[in-house]
Structures are given as C-alpha cells and as structure tokens.
Coordinates of C-alpha atoms in Angstrom, one line a residue:
Chain A
M8 CA 120.0 131.3 114.0
W9 CA 122.5 130.3 116.6
L10 CA 119.8 129.0 118.8
F11 CA 118.6 126.9 115.9
L12 CA 122.1 125.6 115.2
L13 CA 122.5 124.7 118.9
R14 CA 119.2 123.0 119.2
R15 CA 119.7 121.0 116.0
C16 CA 123.2 119.9 117.1
G17 CA 121.9 118.9 120.5
L18 CA 119.2 116.8 118.9
A19 CA 121.7 115.1 116.6
V20 CA 123.9 114.2 119.6
L21 CA 120.9 113.0 121.5
I22 CA 119.8 110.8 118.5
V23 CA 123.2 109.2 118.1
M24 CA 123.4 108.6 121.9
L25 CA 120.0 107.0 122.0
A26 CA 120.7 104.9 118.9
V27 CA 124.0 103.7 120.3
S28 CA 122.5 102.9 123.7
A29 CA 119.7 101.0 122.0
L30 CA 122.2 98.9 120.0
Y31 CA 124.3 98.4 123.1
L32 CA 121.4 97.2 125.2
M33 CA 120.2 95.0 122.4
I34 CA 123.5 93.2 122.3
H35 CA 123.4 92.8 126.1
A36 CA 119.8 91.7 126.1
I37 CA 120.5 88.5 124.2
P38 CA 120.3 85.6 126.5
G39 CA 123.6 84.0 127.4
D40 CA 127.0 85.1 128.6
P41 CA 127.9 88.5 127.0
A42 CA 131.6 87.6 126.8
S43 CA 131.0 84.4 124.8
I44 CA 128.5 86.2 122.6
I45 CA 130.8 89.1 121.9
L46 CA 133.8 86.8 121.2
G47 CA 131.7 84.4 119.2
P48 CA 131.5 80.6 119.3
R49 CA 135.3 80.2 118.6
A50 CA 136.4 81.8 121.9
T51 CA 138.4 79.9 124.5
D52 CA 137.6 80.0 128.2
E53 CA 140.7 82.1 128.9
M54 CA 139.6 84.6 126.3
K55 CA 136.2 84.9 127.9
A56 CA 137.5 85.4 131.4
A57 CA 140.0 88.0 130.3
L58 CA 137.3 89.9 128.3
Y59 CA 134.9 89.7 131.2
I60 CA 137.2 91.7 133.4
K61 CA 138.4 93.9 130.6
M62 CA 134.9 95.0 129.7
G63 CA 133.9 95.6 133.3
L64 CA 130.9 93.2 132.9
D65 CA 130.7 92.8 136.7
Q66 CA 129.5 96.4 136.9
P67 CA 125.9 97.5 136.5
V68 CA 124.7 98.2 132.9
Y69 CA 124.6 102.0 133.2
V70 CA 128.2 102.1 134.4
Q71 CA 129.2 100.0 131.4
L72 CA 127.2 102.2 129.1
A73 CA 128.8 105.4 130.5
S74 CA 132.3 104.0 130.1
F75 CA 131.4 102.9 126.6
F76 CA 130.5 106.5 125.8
A77 CA 133.6 107.8 127.5
N78 CA 135.7 105.5 125.3
I79 CA 133.9 106.7 122.1
L80 CA 134.6 110.3 123.0
Q81 CA 138.3 109.4 123.2
G82 CA 138.0 107.8 119.7
D83 CA 138.2 104.3 121.1
L84 CA 135.5 102.1 119.5
G85 CA 136.7 98.9 121.2
Y86 CA 139.0 96.0 120.5
D87 CA 138.7 93.3 117.9
V88 CA 139.8 90.1 119.5
F89 CA 140.1 88.1 116.2
S90 CA 142.4 90.4 114.3
Q91 CA 143.9 91.7 117.6
R92 CA 143.5 95.3 116.4
D93 CA 141.6 98.4 117.5
V94 CA 138.2 98.7 115.9
T95 CA 138.9 102.4 115.3
D96 CA 141.9 101.5 113.1
I97 CA 139.9 98.9 111.2
V98 CA 137.0 101.3 110.5
L99 CA 139.2 104.2 109.5
E100 CA 141.1 101.9 107.1
Q101 CA 137.9 100.9 105.3
L102 CA 136.1 104.3 105.3
P103 CA 138.0 106.0 102.5
W104 CA 137.0 103.2 100.0
T105 CA 133.3 103.7 100.7
L106 CA 133.6 107.5 100.6
A107 CA 135.4 107.3 97.3
L108 CA 132.6 105.1 95.9
I109 CA 129.9 107.4 97.2
F110 CA 131.6 110.5 95.9
A111 CA 132.2 108.9 92.5
S112 CA 128.5 107.8 92.3
V113 CA 127.1 111.1 93.2
F114 CA 129.5 112.9 91.0
W115 CA 128.5 111.1 87.8
A116 CA 124.9 111.2 88.8
A117 CA 124.9 114.9 89.2
L118 CA 126.9 115.4 86.0
V119 CA 124.2 113.6 84.1
G120 CA 121.2 114.4 86.2
I121 CA 121.5 118.2 86.5
P122 CA 121.7 118.9 82.7
L123 CA 119.0 116.3 82.1
G124 CA 116.6 117.9 84.7
C125 CA 117.4 121.4 83.4
Y126 CA 116.7 120.5 79.8
S127 CA 113.5 118.7 80.8
A128 CA 112.3 121.8 82.7
L129 CA 113.0 124.1 79.8
H130 CA 111.2 121.7 77.5
A131 CA 108.5 120.7 79.9
N132 CA 105.7 118.4 78.6
T133 CA 107.5 117.5 75.4
W134 CA 108.2 113.8 74.5
F135 CA 111.7 114.2 75.8
D136 CA 110.5 115.4 79.1
T137 CA 108.0 112.6 79.4
L138 CA 110.5 110.0 78.4
T139 CA 113.1 111.1 81.0
G140 CA 110.3 111.2 83.6
I141 CA 109.5 107.6 83.0
V142 CA 113.1 106.5 82.8
S143 CA 114.0 108.4 86.0
V144 CA 111.2 106.9 88.0
G145 CA 112.2 103.5 86.6
T146 CA 115.8 103.8 87.6
I147 CA 114.8 105.0 91.1
A148 CA 112.6 101.9 91.5
I149 CA 115.0 99.2 90.3
P150 CA 117.0 97.8 93.3
S151 CA 120.7 98.9 93.1
F152 CA 122.0 95.5 93.8
V153 CA 120.2 94.1 90.8
V154 CA 121.8 96.9 88.7
A155 CA 125.2 96.0 90.3
I156 CA 124.9 92.3 89.5
Y157 CA 123.5 92.7 86.0
S158 CA 126.3 95.1 85.1
L159 CA 128.8 92.7 86.6
L160 CA 127.3 90.0 84.4
V161 CA 127.2 92.1 81.2
F162 CA 130.4 94.2 81.4
S163 CA 132.8 92.0 83.4
V164 CA 131.8 88.4 82.8
T165 CA 130.3 88.4 79.3
L166 CA 132.0 91.3 77.6
Q167 CA 135.1 91.4 79.8
W168 CA 135.5 95.1 79.3
L169 CA 136.0 95.9 83.0
P170 CA 137.5 94.2 86.0
A171 CA 135.0 92.2 88.1
I172 CA 136.4 92.2 91.6
G173 CA 138.6 94.1 94.0
A174 CA 139.4 97.8 94.1
G175 CA 142.6 97.8 92.0
E176 CA 146.3 97.7 92.6
Q177 CA 147.5 99.6 95.5
G178 CA 149.1 102.9 94.4
D179 CA 147.9 102.5 90.8
L180 CA 145.4 105.2 90.4
L181 CA 144.3 104.2 86.9
S182 CA 143.6 100.7 87.9
Q183 CA 141.7 101.9 90.9
L184 CA 139.6 104.2 88.7
E185 CA 138.9 101.3 86.4
H186 CA 137.7 99.2 89.3
L187 CA 135.5 102.1 90.4
I188 CA 133.5 102.4 87.2
L189 CA 131.0 99.6 87.6
P190 CA 130.3 100.0 91.3
A191 CA 129.8 103.7 90.8
F192 CA 127.5 103.1 87.9
A193 CA 125.4 100.8 90.0
V194 CA 125.2 103.0 93.0
G195 CA 124.7 106.2 91.0
L196 CA 122.1 105.1 88.4
G197 CA 119.1 105.7 90.7
W198 CA 120.5 109.1 91.6
V199 CA 120.5 110.2 88.0
G200 CA 116.7 109.9 88.2
Y201 CA 116.4 111.5 91.7
I202 CA 118.6 114.5 90.8
S203 CA 117.1 115.1 87.3
R204 CA 113.5 115.0 88.8
L205 CA 114.4 117.3 91.6
V206 CA 116.3 119.8 89.4
R207 CA 113.4 119.7 87.0
A208 CA 110.8 120.5 89.7
S209 CA 112.8 123.3 91.3
M210 CA 113.8 124.7 88.0
L211 CA 110.2 125.0 86.9
E212 CA 109.4 126.7 90.2
V213 CA 112.3 129.1 89.9
M214 CA 111.5 129.9 86.2
G215 CA 108.1 131.0 87.3
S216 CA 109.3 133.3 90.0
N217 CA 109.3 137.1 89.9
H218 CA 112.9 137.9 89.6
I219 CA 113.2 135.7 86.5
R220 CA 110.2 137.4 85.0
T221 CA 111.9 140.7 85.7
A222 CA 115.1 139.5 84.1
K223 CA 113.2 138.4 81.1
A224 CA 111.4 141.8 81.0
F225 CA 114.8 143.5 80.9
G226 CA 115.5 141.5 77.8
L227 CA 118.5 139.5 79.1
P228 CA 119.5 136.6 76.9
S229 CA 117.6 133.5 77.9
R230 CA 120.8 131.4 78.2
W231 CA 122.1 134.0 80.7
I232 CA 118.9 133.8 82.7
T233 CA 118.9 130.1 82.7
F234 CA 122.5 129.5 83.9
R235 CA 123.2 132.7 85.8
Y236 CA 120.0 133.1 87.7
A237 CA 117.7 130.1 87.5
L238 CA 120.0 127.1 87.7
R239 CA 122.0 128.5 90.6
L240 CA 118.8 128.4 92.7
A241 CA 117.4 125.3 91.3
I242 CA 120.5 123.2 92.2
L243 CA 120.2 124.0 95.9
P244 CA 117.5 121.3 96.8
T245 CA 119.9 118.7 95.3
V246 CA 122.5 119.6 97.9
T247 CA 120.0 119.0 100.7
L248 CA 118.9 115.8 99.0
L249 CA 122.4 114.5 99.3
G250 CA 122.4 115.0 103.0
V251 CA 119.2 113.0 103.5
G252 CA 120.2 110.5 100.8
I253 CA 123.5 109.5 102.4
G254 CA 121.7 106.6 104.1
Y255 CA 120.5 105.2 100.8
L256 CA 124.0 105.7 99.4
L257 CA 125.5 103.8 102.3
S258 CA 123.1 100.9 101.8
A259 CA 123.7 100.9 98.0
S260 CA 127.4 101.0 98.4
L261 CA 127.2 98.1 100.8
F262 CA 125.7 95.9 98.1
A263 CA 128.1 97.2 95.4
E264 CA 131.0 96.4 97.7
I265 CA 129.8 92.9 98.3
V266 CA 128.9 92.2 94.6
F267 CA 132.3 93.6 93.4
A268 CA 134.2 92.3 96.4
R269 CA 135.5 95.8 97.1
P270 CA 136.9 96.8 100.4
G271 CA 134.8 99.4 102.3
I272 CA 132.7 100.0 105.4
G273 CA 129.7 98.0 104.0
K274 CA 131.8 95.0 103.3
L275 CA 133.3 95.4 106.8
I276 CA 129.9 95.3 108.4
F277 CA 128.7 92.4 106.3
D278 CA 131.8 90.3 107.1
A279 CA 131.6 91.2 110.8
V280 CA 127.9 90.2 110.8
S281 CA 128.7 86.9 109.0
T282 CA 131.4 86.0 111.6
R283 CA 129.4 87.4 114.5
N284 CA 132.2 89.8 115.4
Y285 CA 130.2 92.1 117.7
P286 CA 132.8 94.8 118.5
V287 CA 133.4 95.4 114.8
V288 CA 129.7 95.4 114.1
M289 CA 129.1 97.9 116.9
G290 CA 132.0 100.1 115.8
S291 CA 131.2 100.2 112.1
V292 CA 127.4 100.7 112.6
L293 CA 128.2 103.5 115.0
V294 CA 130.4 105.2 112.5
T295 CA 127.9 104.9 109.6
T296 CA 125.1 106.1 111.9
G297 CA 127.2 109.1 112.9
L298 CA 128.0 109.8 109.3
F299 CA 124.3 109.7 108.4
V300 CA 123.3 111.9 111.3
I301 CA 126.0 114.5 110.6
A302 CA 125.0 114.5 106.9
T303 CA 121.3 115.1 107.7
T304 CA 122.1 117.8 110.3
L305 CA 124.4 119.6 107.7
A306 CA 121.5 119.4 105.2
D307 CA 119.2 121.0 107.8
F308 CA 121.8 123.8 108.3
I309 CA 122.1 124.5 104.6
N310 CA 118.3 124.6 104.4
A311 CA 118.1 127.0 107.3
L312 CA 120.7 129.2 105.8
L313 CA 118.7 129.4 102.6
D314 CA 115.3 129.6 104.0
P315 CA 114.7 132.0 107.0
R316 CA 111.3 130.5 107.7
I317 CA 112.8 127.2 108.9
R318 CA 115.0 129.0 111.4
A319 CA 112.0 130.8 112.9
G320 CA 109.7 127.8 113.1
R321 CA 109.7 125.0 115.7
Chain B
M14 CA 101.5 110.1 81.3
N15 CA 101.4 113.6 82.7
Q16 CA 101.6 112.3 86.2
L17 CA 105.3 112.2 86.1
T18 CA 105.8 115.5 84.6
Q19 CA 103.3 117.8 86.3
T20 CA 104.2 119.4 89.6
G21 CA 100.6 118.9 90.6
D22 CA 98.2 121.7 90.1
K23 CA 94.9 119.9 89.9
Q24 CA 93.0 118.7 93.0
T25 CA 90.2 116.3 93.7
P26 CA 88.3 117.5 96.7
E27 CA 86.1 114.5 96.9
A28 CA 89.0 112.2 97.8
T29 CA 89.7 114.1 101.0
Q30 CA 86.1 114.0 102.2
P31 CA 85.0 111.2 104.5
L32 CA 83.4 108.4 102.5
N33 CA 80.2 106.5 103.4
E34 CA 79.6 102.9 102.5
N35 CA 77.7 103.4 99.3
S36 CA 80.2 105.7 97.7
T37 CA 83.3 103.5 98.5
L38 CA 82.6 101.1 95.6
K39 CA 81.8 104.0 93.3
V40 CA 85.1 105.6 94.1
L41 CA 86.9 102.3 93.7
L42 CA 85.5 101.8 90.2
D43 CA 86.1 105.5 89.3
T44 CA 89.7 105.1 90.4
L45 CA 90.1 102.0 88.3
R46 CA 88.7 103.8 85.3
R47 CA 91.0 106.7 85.7
L48 CA 94.0 104.4 86.2
T49 CA 93.4 102.5 83.0
R50 CA 93.2 105.8 81.1
Q51 CA 96.8 106.7 81.9
P52 CA 99.3 104.6 80.0
L53 CA 101.7 104.2 82.9
G54 CA 98.9 103.5 85.4
L55 CA 97.6 100.8 83.1
L56 CA 101.1 99.3 82.7
G57 CA 101.6 99.4 86.4
L58 CA 98.2 97.8 87.0
I59 CA 98.9 95.0 84.5
L60 CA 102.4 94.3 85.9
V61 CA 101.1 94.3 89.5
C62 CA 98.2 92.1 88.7
S63 CA 100.3 89.5 86.8
V64 CA 102.8 89.4 89.8
I65 CA 100.0 88.9 92.3
F66 CA 98.3 86.3 90.0
S67 CA 101.4 84.3 89.5
A68 CA 102.2 84.4 93.2
L69 CA 98.6 83.4 94.3
F70 CA 98.5 80.5 91.8
A71 CA 102.2 79.5 92.1
G72 CA 101.1 76.0 93.2
V73 CA 99.0 75.6 90.0
I74 CA 101.3 77.2 87.5
A75 CA 104.7 75.9 88.7
P76 CA 105.7 72.9 86.6
Y77 CA 108.0 71.5 89.4
D78 CA 108.4 71.4 93.1
P79 CA 110.5 74.4 93.9
V80 CA 112.7 72.5 96.3
A81 CA 113.0 69.2 94.4
L82 CA 116.6 68.4 93.6
D83 CA 117.8 67.0 90.3
I84 CA 121.6 67.0 90.5
L85 CA 122.1 65.4 87.1
N86 CA 120.4 68.4 85.4
R87 CA 122.2 71.2 87.3
L88 CA 122.9 74.6 85.8
Q89 CA 120.9 74.0 82.7
P90 CA 120.1 76.9 80.3
P91 CA 116.4 77.5 79.5
S92 CA 114.7 74.7 77.6
A93 CA 111.2 73.3 76.9
E94 CA 111.3 71.4 80.2
H95 CA 112.9 74.1 82.3
W96 CA 111.7 77.5 81.1
L97 CA 114.3 79.5 83.0
G98 CA 116.8 76.7 83.4
T99 CA 117.9 75.1 86.6
D100 CA 120.2 76.1 89.5
Q101 CA 123.3 74.5 91.0
L102 CA 121.2 71.8 92.6
G103 CA 119.1 71.1 89.6
R104 CA 116.0 72.9 90.9
D105 CA 113.7 74.4 88.4
T106 CA 114.3 78.2 88.4
F107 CA 110.9 79.1 86.9
S108 CA 109.1 77.3 89.8
R109 CA 111.4 78.9 92.3
V110 CA 110.7 82.4 90.8
L111 CA 106.9 81.8 91.2
Y112 CA 107.2 80.7 94.8
G113 CA 109.7 83.5 95.5
G114 CA 107.0 85.9 94.5
Q115 CA 104.8 84.5 97.2
I116 CA 107.4 85.1 99.8
A117 CA 108.1 88.6 98.6
L118 CA 104.4 89.6 98.7
Q119 CA 103.8 87.9 102.0
V120 CA 106.7 89.8 103.6
A121 CA 105.6 93.1 102.0
L122 CA 102.0 92.9 102.8
S123 CA 102.3 91.7 106.4
S124 CA 105.1 94.1 107.4
I125 CA 103.4 97.1 105.7
A126 CA 100.1 96.3 107.4
L127 CA 101.8 96.2 110.8
A128 CA 103.8 99.3 110.2
L129 CA 100.8 101.2 109.0
G130 CA 98.8 100.2 112.1
F131 CA 101.5 101.2 114.5
G132 CA 102.3 104.3 112.6
L133 CA 98.7 105.3 112.6
I134 CA 98.4 105.0 116.3
L135 CA 101.6 106.7 117.2
G136 CA 100.9 109.4 114.6
L137 CA 97.5 110.1 116.0
L138 CA 98.9 110.2 119.6
A139 CA 101.7 112.6 118.5
G140 CA 99.5 114.8 116.5
F141 CA 96.6 115.0 118.9
G142 CA 98.2 114.3 122.3
P143 CA 100.0 116.6 124.7
R144 CA 103.2 118.4 123.5
W145 CA 105.6 116.3 125.6
L146 CA 104.3 113.0 124.1
D147 CA 104.7 114.6 120.6
N148 CA 108.3 115.4 121.4
I149 CA 109.1 111.9 122.7
I150 CA 107.5 110.1 119.7
L151 CA 109.2 112.4 117.2
T152 CA 112.6 111.8 118.9
L153 CA 112.0 108.1 118.8
F154 CA 111.1 108.4 115.1
D155 CA 114.4 110.3 114.5
V156 CA 116.4 107.7 116.4
V157 CA 115.0 104.9 114.2
R158 CA 115.5 106.8 111.0
S159 CA 119.1 107.6 112.0
F160 CA 120.2 104.0 111.0
P161 CA 120.4 103.4 107.2
T162 CA 117.8 100.6 106.7
I163 CA 120.1 97.9 105.4
I164 CA 122.7 98.6 108.1
F165 CA 120.1 98.5 110.8
A166 CA 118.9 95.2 109.3
L167 CA 122.4 93.8 109.5
A168 CA 122.7 94.8 113.1
V169 CA 119.4 93.1 114.0
V170 CA 120.2 90.0 112.0
T171 CA 123.5 89.7 114.0
L172 CA 121.5 89.6 117.2
T173 CA 118.4 87.5 116.2
G174 CA 119.7 85.4 113.4
P175 CA 118.3 85.4 109.8
S176 CA 114.6 84.5 109.4
I177 CA 111.4 85.8 107.8
G178 CA 110.4 87.2 111.2
T179 CA 113.6 89.3 111.4
I180 CA 112.9 90.9 108.0
V181 CA 109.3 91.7 109.0
L182 CA 110.6 93.2 112.3
V183 CA 113.2 95.4 110.6
V184 CA 110.8 96.6 108.0
V185 CA 108.1 97.4 110.6
V186 CA 110.4 99.3 112.9
T187 CA 112.0 101.3 110.1
S188 CA 108.7 102.2 108.3
I189 CA 106.7 103.2 111.3
P190 CA 108.2 106.7 111.3
I191 CA 107.3 107.2 107.6
Y192 CA 103.6 106.5 108.3
G193 CA 103.6 108.1 111.8
R194 CA 105.0 111.4 110.5
V195 CA 102.3 111.7 107.7
V196 CA 99.6 110.9 110.2
R197 CA 101.0 113.4 112.7
T198 CA 101.2 116.2 110.2
Q199 CA 97.7 115.5 108.9
T200 CA 96.1 115.3 112.4
Q201 CA 97.8 118.6 113.4
A202 CA 96.4 120.3 110.3
L203 CA 93.0 118.8 110.8
A204 CA 92.8 119.6 114.5
Q205 CA 92.6 123.3 113.5
Q206 CA 89.7 122.8 111.0
E207 CA 86.2 124.0 111.7
F208 CA 84.5 120.6 111.7
I209 CA 86.9 119.3 114.4
L210 CA 86.6 122.4 116.5
A211 CA 82.8 122.1 116.2
E212 CA 83.0 118.5 117.4
R213 CA 85.1 119.5 120.4
A214 CA 82.8 122.4 121.2
M215 CA 80.0 119.9 121.3
N216 CA 82.1 117.9 123.8
A217 CA 82.5 114.8 121.5
S218 CA 84.6 112.0 123.0
M219 CA 88.2 111.6 122.0
P220 CA 87.7 108.2 120.3
R221 CA 84.9 109.7 118.3
I222 CA 87.0 112.6 117.0
L223 CA 89.9 110.4 116.3
F224 CA 88.2 107.4 114.6
R225 CA 85.1 109.0 113.2
H226 CA 86.6 112.2 111.9
M227 CA 90.4 112.0 111.7
L228 CA 90.9 108.4 110.5
P229 CA 88.8 108.7 107.2
N230 CA 90.8 111.8 106.3
V231 CA 94.1 110.2 106.9
I232 CA 93.6 106.7 105.6
G233 CA 93.6 107.6 101.9
Q234 CA 97.1 109.1 102.0
L235 CA 98.3 106.2 104.1
L236 CA 97.1 103.7 101.6
I237 CA 98.8 105.5 98.7
L238 CA 102.0 105.7 100.8
A239 CA 101.7 102.0 101.5
S240 CA 101.4 101.1 97.8
M241 CA 104.6 103.1 97.1
D242 CA 106.3 101.4 100.0
I243 CA 105.7 97.9 98.6
P244 CA 108.6 97.9 96.1
I245 CA 110.9 99.3 98.8
V246 CA 110.0 96.5 101.2
I247 CA 110.4 93.9 98.4
T248 CA 113.8 95.3 97.7
I249 CA 114.8 95.0 101.3
E250 CA 113.7 91.4 101.5
A251 CA 115.4 90.5 98.3
G252 CA 118.5 92.4 99.3
L253 CA 118.8 90.6 102.7
S254 CA 118.1 87.3 101.1
F255 CA 120.8 88.0 98.4
L256 CA 123.2 88.6 101.3
G257 CA 122.2 85.3 102.8
L258 CA 120.7 87.0 105.8
G259 CA 117.0 86.9 104.8
I260 CA 114.9 84.0 103.7
Q261 CA 116.9 80.8 104.4
P262 CA 117.3 77.9 102.0
P263 CA 115.7 75.8 100.7
T264 CA 112.8 78.3 100.7
P265 CA 112.9 80.2 97.4
S266 CA 113.2 84.0 97.3
W267 CA 114.2 86.2 94.4
G268 CA 117.2 87.5 96.4
S269 CA 118.5 84.0 97.2
I270 CA 118.0 82.9 93.6
I271 CA 120.3 85.7 92.6
N272 CA 122.7 84.8 95.4
D273 CA 122.8 81.2 94.1
G274 CA 123.4 82.5 90.6
Y275 CA 126.1 84.8 91.8
S276 CA 128.2 81.9 93.1
F277 CA 128.1 80.4 89.6
I278 CA 128.3 83.6 87.6
R279 CA 131.1 82.2 85.4
N280 CA 129.2 79.0 84.6
T281 CA 125.8 80.3 83.7
P282 CA 124.0 83.7 83.7
W283 CA 120.5 82.3 83.8
P284 CA 119.8 82.2 87.6
I285 CA 120.9 85.8 87.9
I286 CA 118.7 86.9 85.0
A287 CA 115.8 84.9 86.2
G288 CA 116.0 86.2 89.8
G289 CA 116.5 89.8 88.8
L290 CA 113.8 90.2 86.2
P291 CA 110.8 89.6 88.5
L292 CA 112.3 92.0 91.0
I293 CA 112.6 94.7 88.2
I294 CA 109.1 93.9 86.9
T295 CA 107.5 94.1 90.4
T296 CA 109.3 97.2 91.6
L297 CA 108.5 99.0 88.3
G298 CA 104.9 97.8 88.4
F299 CA 104.2 99.0 92.0
T300 CA 106.1 102.2 91.5
F301 CA 104.1 103.2 88.3
L302 CA 100.9 102.1 90.0
G303 CA 101.7 104.1 93.1
E304 CA 102.7 107.2 91.1
S305 CA 99.5 107.1 89.2
L306 CA 97.3 106.5 92.3
R307 CA 99.0 109.4 94.0
D308 CA 98.4 111.6 91.1
I309 CA 94.7 110.7 90.9
F310 CA 94.0 111.2 94.6
D311 CA 96.4 113.8 95.8
P312 CA 99.0 115.7 93.8
K313 CA 100.1 117.4 97.0
L314 CA 101.3 114.2 98.6
R315 CA 104.4 114.2 96.3
K316 CA 107.3 113.2 98.6
D317 CA 110.2 115.5 97.8
V318 CA 112.1 112.4 97.0

C-alpha cells in the first residue's frame, strides 16, 4: 500500500513538473524578447531592462527553470508588474470564490442526483427510469455555458428573480448565496445526470451482490437493506468521479464566472489571457493544474483503499 | 430506448471480428436498420443528418450573406425577412447560424481525424512496443490530461493568438490521450490472443501484425469514441469562440453569435436563443447517436463517465 502511495505521489509530482516546464518553455519559445512578451505591449524600456535582470534571463534556460521551481516551492509564483502585487496573493484571493462555486454545484447535484439514481435503480426499466436516463444524458451533453447564459436570460433579465452579475455584497452572506444560485445551477446541471447515472449503475451492481442477497434471505426490511447496505457502497464511485471530474468543474466554473461576472480563478485566467499578463496566466494555470492533479491522485488513493486489486497491480 | 438503462449484458461478436470488403456494406446497412429501430437512435440520426445537411448546403439555404451589414435593421426580432432576427450589425442571424454549423463541423471533423490518427499510432506503439516506450508515452498522456481542457486552451491562445488553427491544435493535443489509451489497452489485450501468437510464431512482420490484425480490431471502437467526441469538440469550439478566443469575426460561429448576443442581452434575447439552440440540437443529436451506436456495437465500451 505504501509503495503504491509513494509511486502515485511521485508520478503526480512528475506530471506537474513536466506540465509546468512545458508551459514555461512554450512561453520562452515564442519569438521575440521574453521581457517585452511577459510585460505585454504596454511596457516601457526601463520596465523591460529591470525585468530582464530580475528574471535572470541572461542565464541558460535550465538555470531559469530550476530557479522558477525553487520559487514555486517557496510559494512564490512570480510578480505581476501591472497590479504591482505577488501572483500568489492574487491567486489565493480568487481561489475561494471558485471553490465555493464548485462546492455548491456538486452539493446540489449530489443532493438531487443520488436519490434520483437510487430510485431509478430500484425501479429499473420503468418509464421513470427511462425518462431520467434520457434527461441525464441530455443534461450531460448540453454545454454548461449555454445553460449558464440561458438561465441568465430567463431568470435574471426576463423574470428578474435573481441577480445577474457579481458575487454579492461583501460580508452579506444572504446576498452572496443569492448570487451563487444561478452559477451553481449552470455548473451543476450536467452533474445531476452524471451522478444519477453512476449511482444507478453501481446500485444495480451492488443490489445483485451476494451480501445483499443474504440480507434479503435473512428477511431484513428492504428499506434497511437499501440505505444501510446498498447505497453506502453504491455512493463510493461518485466520490472518485468527483476527483476525476474536477477538471470539468474548473472549466465549467470558468464559463459561469465569465457569464455572471463573478470573481474567481477562471475569470482571473481569462482576464490575464485577454491582457496578455503572462505571470498571472502562469501562476493561475499552475494552481489549477496542481488542484486537478491533487484531486485525481486523491481519487486514486480512495480507489486503492476500497479495491485491493488496484494496489497490487501495475 | 433500453440503451440508456441497461448496464450492457448483450454482445455482438461479429462486430469485433475483422471485416472483409463485401461485408462492410452489409454491416453498415444492418447498423442503420438497428439504429432506426431505437427511438433515441432514430432521433439522434435525424438531428445529426439535419445539422450536416444544413451545414453542407448553407450556401444554398441561407437567405442572406452571413457577413453582410445592414445597420438600419439592427437587433431585429424574428420576422418573415429575418427568420431568427438580426444581430447588432444588422447581419441575418439565421444565415450566420447556418454558416456557423459549417465551422463547427469543420473543426470537429478535422481535429478528431488528426487526434484519432496520432492516438492510433501512439497507442499501438505503447501497447506493442517495449516497456520503456510504453511508460514514456503513458506519462506524456498523463501530462497532457493534467490540464483542464479549457484552461489549457486559454494558455495556448495566450501564446499563439486566437485562430481556427489554435482550436484544432488544442483539441488534437488534448484528445490524443483518449484515443491512445483505448488503442493501447486493446492492443495489449489482443497481443495475448491466440491468433496474434500464431502470427508471431509464423514469424509475421510487425507491420503485418499491426495493420492487418490489430487495426481492424481496434478501429470500430475508435470510430464510436470519435462520434461521441464530436459534441465535446463542438462545445470547445463554441466555448472558445464565446470567450472571443476562438473563431474571429466576421466569420460566424455559434459561440461568437452567443457572444454578440451576450453584449446586448438587455436589448434583445434573440441572438442568444438563436446561437444556443443549434448547439443544444447538435450536441444532443451526436450524443444520442453515439450512445445508440455504442450500444449496438459494444456494450462493454461504456466509459465510466
């Protein structure tokens, strides 16, 4: 088990390092003076000269890369020349907004999806099951940004039930929750489908297994069997799904943040890309990639804990 | 309709056997027949065909030039002259939607074809080559997959600037691992089978084993995977164009139509509705079609999401 843990962690670190190096080299591979590229077209000559020395651009690329990694280990993601702030601070400021959105989306999706999948499994191949199947596949397929912009159009602009833009007044929890409803709806809608399909499939599998049959043979009440024995096992794949799915969640929340003009890491990356603010792009992409890799690694661990076969193999 | 609800217990062994020229047409017709028998498969087929038809014949159907300006008639609601209204520059939205479909399908087909090709080669190498090569290719796949797609796309757009080529590049790079992994797993499983062992015992050349025996066994799954990938790629193209980082104006794209509408959301809802509907129709159509195809050919291929 420990060997597996160690190997998986090593792989995760290797992946992040390779990904970051690739991105770093890509930025440096663009033709032209790196200082003016990083600073963007609005930079003055003095700014360029200062940055050139500050970044150690006179040194070979591998030295630069090594010091870049050394800085990251110290929690230093670089310096944003435009806002005159550390990239780490900027990213950490935006991260909670995105995490709140992702959490809210997954929360309501699980709240609806798990009972839906459970009910479908217990009533498999009825019209209800068929209907939820079609609707689930449909909601998974429809792009989340279309859901976001349609719900903005219907609930904010036309009906004016919910606020359209921003994340709510600072310190006012109620207003913040109100501003969270539509974005979370848009990000989570597809996940209702994902979760209900997954819970349904694993529930069907669990209900057919030996220990459930034994429980039935003992004459335990069916509700007891369902909730106490079957659902507990059937929920587990959903947990791992979340680990793998965090990438999709990050992408979806990026669109939701832009459509609803919410603060967040997606909006940060988008704005940085639009203004060609390379240090911020690097920093925020690095953090999201790290988040993604950590989540998938965690999902692997949970899988390994639950299924001894994975630990043994590969 | 059962294709959505069954966990997949039936199998069609003939689909996994190598096909010869004569039976290809037969299988194709047979597939079509079985597709139309499933309500969702039929619905998917109809939606996909109408999308492809309207994109192919956009030049004939479209009542206006998609980039022709008519400032006096800007932001019009739907009418007899402009079926889906006009945008902020007075361009006919219906015509733009039709031409937007062309762009969407072009991007989807070209990038998926490229990704499938590269994925096939890398997957065969990883599955059949030496262990160290397998490890390198797998690690590369993991590195590429460690970026969330849209965020990777944003990073690339920062470097190369927005264009149709950038979208294709992003999609190709991020989808190669999906195809590569399937091919790798399949080749590894196949390599242990008797007919491959027999070929090797008879000292068959590597290309012969790979292309004559492996390829026909892998290609079916890949094509189904590709058909399920189309809505995802179309979503990426539309998403990037919606952000203003994909297809550049004045070329119409469903995403940029929505983006134009978003700027005028308080004046008129029509561009947003008109840009979003074809996206929903297309993604639903291809998804239903892909689900049905997968169910017909190989219930085992179900991706666990």
